[in-house]
CSV table of C-alpha atoms in Angstrom, one decimal:
chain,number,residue,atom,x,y,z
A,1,UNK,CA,0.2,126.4,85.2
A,2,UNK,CA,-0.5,125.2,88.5
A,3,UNK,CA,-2.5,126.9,91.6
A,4,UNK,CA,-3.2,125.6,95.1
A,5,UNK,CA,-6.6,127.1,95.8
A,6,UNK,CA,-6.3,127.5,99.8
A,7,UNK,CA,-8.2,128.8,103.0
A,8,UNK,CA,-7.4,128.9,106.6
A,9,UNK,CA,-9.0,129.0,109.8
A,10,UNK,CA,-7.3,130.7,112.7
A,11,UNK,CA,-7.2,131.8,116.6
A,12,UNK,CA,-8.4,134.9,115.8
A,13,UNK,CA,-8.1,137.9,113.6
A,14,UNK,CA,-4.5,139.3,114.7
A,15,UNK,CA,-1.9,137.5,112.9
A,16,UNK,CA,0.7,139.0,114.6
A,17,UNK,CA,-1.0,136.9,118.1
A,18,UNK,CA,-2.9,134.6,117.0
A,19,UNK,CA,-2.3,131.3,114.9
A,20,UNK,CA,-3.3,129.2,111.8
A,21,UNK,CA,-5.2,126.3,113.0
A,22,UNK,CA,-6.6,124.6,110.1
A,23,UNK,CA,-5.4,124.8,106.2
A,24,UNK,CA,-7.4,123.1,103.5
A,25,UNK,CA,-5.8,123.2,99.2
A,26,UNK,CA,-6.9,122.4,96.1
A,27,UNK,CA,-4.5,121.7,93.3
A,28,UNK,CA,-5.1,122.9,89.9
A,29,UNK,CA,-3.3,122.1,87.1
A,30,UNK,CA,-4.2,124.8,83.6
A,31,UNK,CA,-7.1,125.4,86.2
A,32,UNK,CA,-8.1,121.8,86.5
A,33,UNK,CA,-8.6,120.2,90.2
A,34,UNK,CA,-6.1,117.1,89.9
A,35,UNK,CA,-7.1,115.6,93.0
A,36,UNK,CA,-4.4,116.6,94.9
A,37,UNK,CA,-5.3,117.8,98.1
A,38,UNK,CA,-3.7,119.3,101.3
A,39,UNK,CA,-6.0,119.2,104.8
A,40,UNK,CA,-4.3,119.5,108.4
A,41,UNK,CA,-5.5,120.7,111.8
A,42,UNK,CA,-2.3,122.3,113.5
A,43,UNK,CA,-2.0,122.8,117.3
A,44,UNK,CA,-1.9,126.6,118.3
A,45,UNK,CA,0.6,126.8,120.2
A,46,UNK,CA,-0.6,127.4,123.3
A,47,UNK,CA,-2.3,130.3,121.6
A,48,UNK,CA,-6.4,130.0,122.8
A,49,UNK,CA,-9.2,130.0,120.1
A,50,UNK,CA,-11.0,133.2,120.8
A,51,UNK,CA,-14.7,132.3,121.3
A,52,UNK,CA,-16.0,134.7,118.5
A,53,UNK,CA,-13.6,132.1,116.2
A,54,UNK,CA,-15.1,129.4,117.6
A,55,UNK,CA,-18.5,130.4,116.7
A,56,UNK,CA,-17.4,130.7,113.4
A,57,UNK,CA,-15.4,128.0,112.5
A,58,UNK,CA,-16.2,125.1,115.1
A,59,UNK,CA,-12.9,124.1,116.5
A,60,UNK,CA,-12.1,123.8,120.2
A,61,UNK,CA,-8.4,123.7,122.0
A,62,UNK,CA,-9.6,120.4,123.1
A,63,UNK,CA,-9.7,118.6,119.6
A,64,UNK,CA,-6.4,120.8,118.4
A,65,UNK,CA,-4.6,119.4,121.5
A,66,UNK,CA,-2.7,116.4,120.3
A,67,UNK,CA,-2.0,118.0,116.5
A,68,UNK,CA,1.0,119.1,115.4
A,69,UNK,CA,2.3,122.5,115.8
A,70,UNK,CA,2.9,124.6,112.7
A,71,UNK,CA,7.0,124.0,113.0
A,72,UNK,CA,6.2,120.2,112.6
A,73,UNK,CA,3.7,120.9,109.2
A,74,UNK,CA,6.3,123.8,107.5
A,75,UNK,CA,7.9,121.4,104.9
A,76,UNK,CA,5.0,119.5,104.2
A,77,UNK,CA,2.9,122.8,103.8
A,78,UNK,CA,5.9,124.1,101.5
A,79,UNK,CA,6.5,120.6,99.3
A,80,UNK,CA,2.5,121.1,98.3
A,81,UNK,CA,2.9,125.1,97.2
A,82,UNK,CA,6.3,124.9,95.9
A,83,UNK,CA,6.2,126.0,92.0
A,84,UNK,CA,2.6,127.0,92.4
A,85,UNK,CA,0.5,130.0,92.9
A,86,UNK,CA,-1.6,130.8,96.5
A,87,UNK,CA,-5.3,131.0,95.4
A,88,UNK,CA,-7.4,132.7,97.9
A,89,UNK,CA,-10.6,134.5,98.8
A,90,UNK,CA,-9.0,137.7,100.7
A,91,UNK,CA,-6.2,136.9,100.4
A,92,UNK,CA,-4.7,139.7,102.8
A,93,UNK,CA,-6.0,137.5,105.4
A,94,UNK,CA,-4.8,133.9,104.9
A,95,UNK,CA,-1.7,135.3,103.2
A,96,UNK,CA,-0.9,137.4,106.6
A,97,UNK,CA,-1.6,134.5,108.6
A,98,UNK,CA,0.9,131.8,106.5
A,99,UNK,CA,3.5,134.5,106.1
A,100,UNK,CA,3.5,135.0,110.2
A,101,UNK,CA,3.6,131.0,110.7
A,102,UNK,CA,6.3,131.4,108.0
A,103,UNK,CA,8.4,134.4,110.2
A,104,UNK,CA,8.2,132.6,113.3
A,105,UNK,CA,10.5,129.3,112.4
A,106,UNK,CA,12.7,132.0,109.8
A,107,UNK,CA,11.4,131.4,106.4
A,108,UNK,CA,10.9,133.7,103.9
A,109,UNK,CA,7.2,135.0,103.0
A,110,UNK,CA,5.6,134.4,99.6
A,111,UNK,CA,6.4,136.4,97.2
A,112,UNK,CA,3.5,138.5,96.6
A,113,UNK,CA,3.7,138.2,93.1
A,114,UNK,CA,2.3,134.3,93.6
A,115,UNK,CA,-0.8,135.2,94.9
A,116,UNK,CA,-4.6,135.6,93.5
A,117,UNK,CA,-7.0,136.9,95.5
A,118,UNK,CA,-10.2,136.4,94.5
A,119,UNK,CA,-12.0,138.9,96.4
A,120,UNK,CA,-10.2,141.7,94.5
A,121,UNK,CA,-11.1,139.2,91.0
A,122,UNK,CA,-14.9,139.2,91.8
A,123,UNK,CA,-15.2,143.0,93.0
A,124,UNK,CA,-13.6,143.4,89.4
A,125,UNK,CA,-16.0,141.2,88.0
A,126,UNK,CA,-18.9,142.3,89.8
A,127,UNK,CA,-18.7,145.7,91.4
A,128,UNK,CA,-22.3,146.1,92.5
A,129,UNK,CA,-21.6,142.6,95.0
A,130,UNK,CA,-22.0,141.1,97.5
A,131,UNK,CA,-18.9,139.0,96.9
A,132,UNK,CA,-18.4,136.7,99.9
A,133,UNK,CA,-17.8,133.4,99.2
A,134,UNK,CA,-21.6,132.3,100.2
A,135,UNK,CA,-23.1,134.9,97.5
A,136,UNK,CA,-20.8,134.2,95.1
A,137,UNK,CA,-21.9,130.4,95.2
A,138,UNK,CA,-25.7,131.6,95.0
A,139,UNK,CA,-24.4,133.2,91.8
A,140,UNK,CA,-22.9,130.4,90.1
A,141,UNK,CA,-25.2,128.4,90.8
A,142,UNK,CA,-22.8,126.1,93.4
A,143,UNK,CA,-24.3,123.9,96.2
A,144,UNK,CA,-23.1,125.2,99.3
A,145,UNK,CA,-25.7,124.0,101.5
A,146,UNK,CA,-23.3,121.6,103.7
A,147,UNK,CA,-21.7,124.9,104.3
A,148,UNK,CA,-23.1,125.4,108.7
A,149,UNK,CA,-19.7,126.2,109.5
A,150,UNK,CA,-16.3,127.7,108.0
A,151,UNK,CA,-13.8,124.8,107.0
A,152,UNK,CA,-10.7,125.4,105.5
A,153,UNK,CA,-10.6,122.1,103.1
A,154,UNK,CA,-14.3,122.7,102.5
A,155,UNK,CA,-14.4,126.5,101.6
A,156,UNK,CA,-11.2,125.7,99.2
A,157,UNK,CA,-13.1,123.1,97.3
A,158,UNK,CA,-16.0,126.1,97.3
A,159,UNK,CA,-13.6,128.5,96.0
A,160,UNK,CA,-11.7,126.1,93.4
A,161,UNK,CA,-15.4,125.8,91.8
A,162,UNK,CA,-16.1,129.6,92.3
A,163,UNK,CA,-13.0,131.0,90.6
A,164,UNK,CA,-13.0,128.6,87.5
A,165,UNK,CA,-16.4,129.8,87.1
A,166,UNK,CA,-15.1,133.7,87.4
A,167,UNK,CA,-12.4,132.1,85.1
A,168,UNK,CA,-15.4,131.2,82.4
A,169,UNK,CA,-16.8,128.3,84.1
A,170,UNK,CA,-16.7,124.6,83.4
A,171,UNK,CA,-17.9,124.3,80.4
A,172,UNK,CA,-16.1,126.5,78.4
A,173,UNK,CA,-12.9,125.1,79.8
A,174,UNK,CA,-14.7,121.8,79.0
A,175,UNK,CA,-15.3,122.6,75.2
A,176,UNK,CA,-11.5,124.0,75.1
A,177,UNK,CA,-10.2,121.0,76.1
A,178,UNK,CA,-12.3,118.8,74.0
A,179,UNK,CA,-11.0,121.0,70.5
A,180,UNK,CA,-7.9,120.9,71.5
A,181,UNK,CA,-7.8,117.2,72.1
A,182,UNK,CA,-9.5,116.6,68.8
A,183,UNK,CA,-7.0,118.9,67.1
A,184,UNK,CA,-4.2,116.7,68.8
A,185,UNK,CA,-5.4,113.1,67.4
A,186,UNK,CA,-6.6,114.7,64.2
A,187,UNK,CA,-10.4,114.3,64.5
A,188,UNK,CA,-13.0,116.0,62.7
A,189,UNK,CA,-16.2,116.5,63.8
A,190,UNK,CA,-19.2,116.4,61.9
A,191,UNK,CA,-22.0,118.2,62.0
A,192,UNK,CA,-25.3,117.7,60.8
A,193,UNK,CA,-27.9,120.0,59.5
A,194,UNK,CA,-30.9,118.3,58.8
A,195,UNK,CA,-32.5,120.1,55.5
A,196,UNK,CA,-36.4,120.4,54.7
A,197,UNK,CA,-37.9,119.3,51.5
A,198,UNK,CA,-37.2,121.7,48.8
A,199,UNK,CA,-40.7,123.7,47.9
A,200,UNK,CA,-42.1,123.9,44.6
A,201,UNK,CA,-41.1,126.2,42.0
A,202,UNK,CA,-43.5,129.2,42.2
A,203,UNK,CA,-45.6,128.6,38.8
A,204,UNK,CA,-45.6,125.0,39.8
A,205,UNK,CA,-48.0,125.9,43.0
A,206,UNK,CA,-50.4,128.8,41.2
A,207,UNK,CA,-53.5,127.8,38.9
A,208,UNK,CA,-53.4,129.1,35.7
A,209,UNK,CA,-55.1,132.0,36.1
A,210,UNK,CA,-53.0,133.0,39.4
A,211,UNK,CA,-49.8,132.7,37.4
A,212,UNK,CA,-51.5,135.1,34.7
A,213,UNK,CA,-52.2,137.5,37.2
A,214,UNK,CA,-48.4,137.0,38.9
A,215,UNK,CA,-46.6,137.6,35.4
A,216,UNK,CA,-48.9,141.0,34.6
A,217,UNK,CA,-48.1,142.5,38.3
A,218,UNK,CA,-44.2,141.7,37.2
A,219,UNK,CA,-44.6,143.0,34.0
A,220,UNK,CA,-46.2,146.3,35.8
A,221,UNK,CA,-43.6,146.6,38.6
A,222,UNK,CA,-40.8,146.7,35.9
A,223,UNK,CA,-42.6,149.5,34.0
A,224,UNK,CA,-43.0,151.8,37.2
A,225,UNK,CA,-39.3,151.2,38.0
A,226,UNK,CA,-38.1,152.2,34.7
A,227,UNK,CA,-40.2,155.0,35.0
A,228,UNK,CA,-38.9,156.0,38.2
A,229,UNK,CA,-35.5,155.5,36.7
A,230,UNK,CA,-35.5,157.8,33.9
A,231,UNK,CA,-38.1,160.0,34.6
A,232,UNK,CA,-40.4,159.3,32.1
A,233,UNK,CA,-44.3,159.6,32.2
């Protein structure tokens, strides 16, 4: 099965106005990063970055001026998703966004049915929150200290980690893998127990006297249980 794990960064928050500026994937394959990566800066449009963006994400019409404009990226941004499922934190959001940029040079949006969000995954997994990308790092455990500023390639590498590990993290997929691969070649794997001396028998470690004294408390716990057995006194 394969996934692009994806963010954007935009204009603004309107997407029926404002424009995707940045778009960052991450290809999975059976929810495995290949390698395969997808990072562009697109040129608005003539659409302004709206300053409360800016503070969040960093990037000024002056260093989107000479990029392409979405209409230049469309095939390129299609070639990487075709076949594959839209990964992403919110999904409302980004998907709104890429479906406008879609509707503007008259292609069709993604079918809904492609798409994960992983917002709606995490509030499933963990209902009491917070579920933002940042806190769900802290939760897993995943560095995200080089995180100062939103980035769309960055936050989908953040997210690709995040979601395997809503997925069942690493490691299990790690220990999947490795049983499956050594049911494939026919393997076997051993394991060793490592065993203790075997003690002595019991009259082997009591004195003479001790053992004497062991057999008559036997020989007395058998007579109160036949008692209790029958009834006899």
């Amino acid at each position: 099965m394969r996934e692009i794990v994806f963010d954007t960064e935009t204009t603004g928050l309107d997407n029926q106005v404002d424009r995707v500026i940045e778009i960052g994937c991450v290809e999975l394959e059976n929810q495995f990063p290949t390698g395969r990566t997808l990072h562009l800066f697109i040129n608005p449009d003539g659409r302004a970055v709206h300053p409360d963006a800016l503070a969040v994400h960093g990037i000024s019409d002056a260093f989107l001026a000479d990029k392409p404009v979405f209409a230049d990226l469309a095939d390129e941004i299609a070639r990487f998703f075709d076949g594959a499922r839209y990964v992403a934190h919110n999904a409302n959001f980004d998907m709104g966004f890429l479906n406008a940029e879609y509707q503007r040079i008259g292609l069709p949006p993604v079918d809904p049915g492609l798409v994960i969000d992983t917002l709606s995954l995490a509030r499933r997994r963990h209902p009491m929150g917070p579920n933002s990308l940042d806190a769900l790092c802290r939760r897993y455990g995943i560095d995200n200290s080089h995180r100062t500023k939103h980035g769309a390639l960055l936050d989908a590498e953040l997210l690709t980690d995040v979601y395997i590990e809503m997925l069942g993290g690493r490691q299990a997929a790690l220990g999947l893998s490795s049983n499956q691969s050594d049911a494939r070649e026919g393997s076997s794997t051993e394991v060793v127990v490592e065993i203790g001396e075997r003690p002595n028998p019991l009259p082997e470690r009591l004195s003479p006297e001790e053992l004497k004294a062991h057999r008559e408390l036997i020989s007395r716990i058998g007579d109160d249980a036949l008692w209790l057995k029958t009834g006899n006194s």
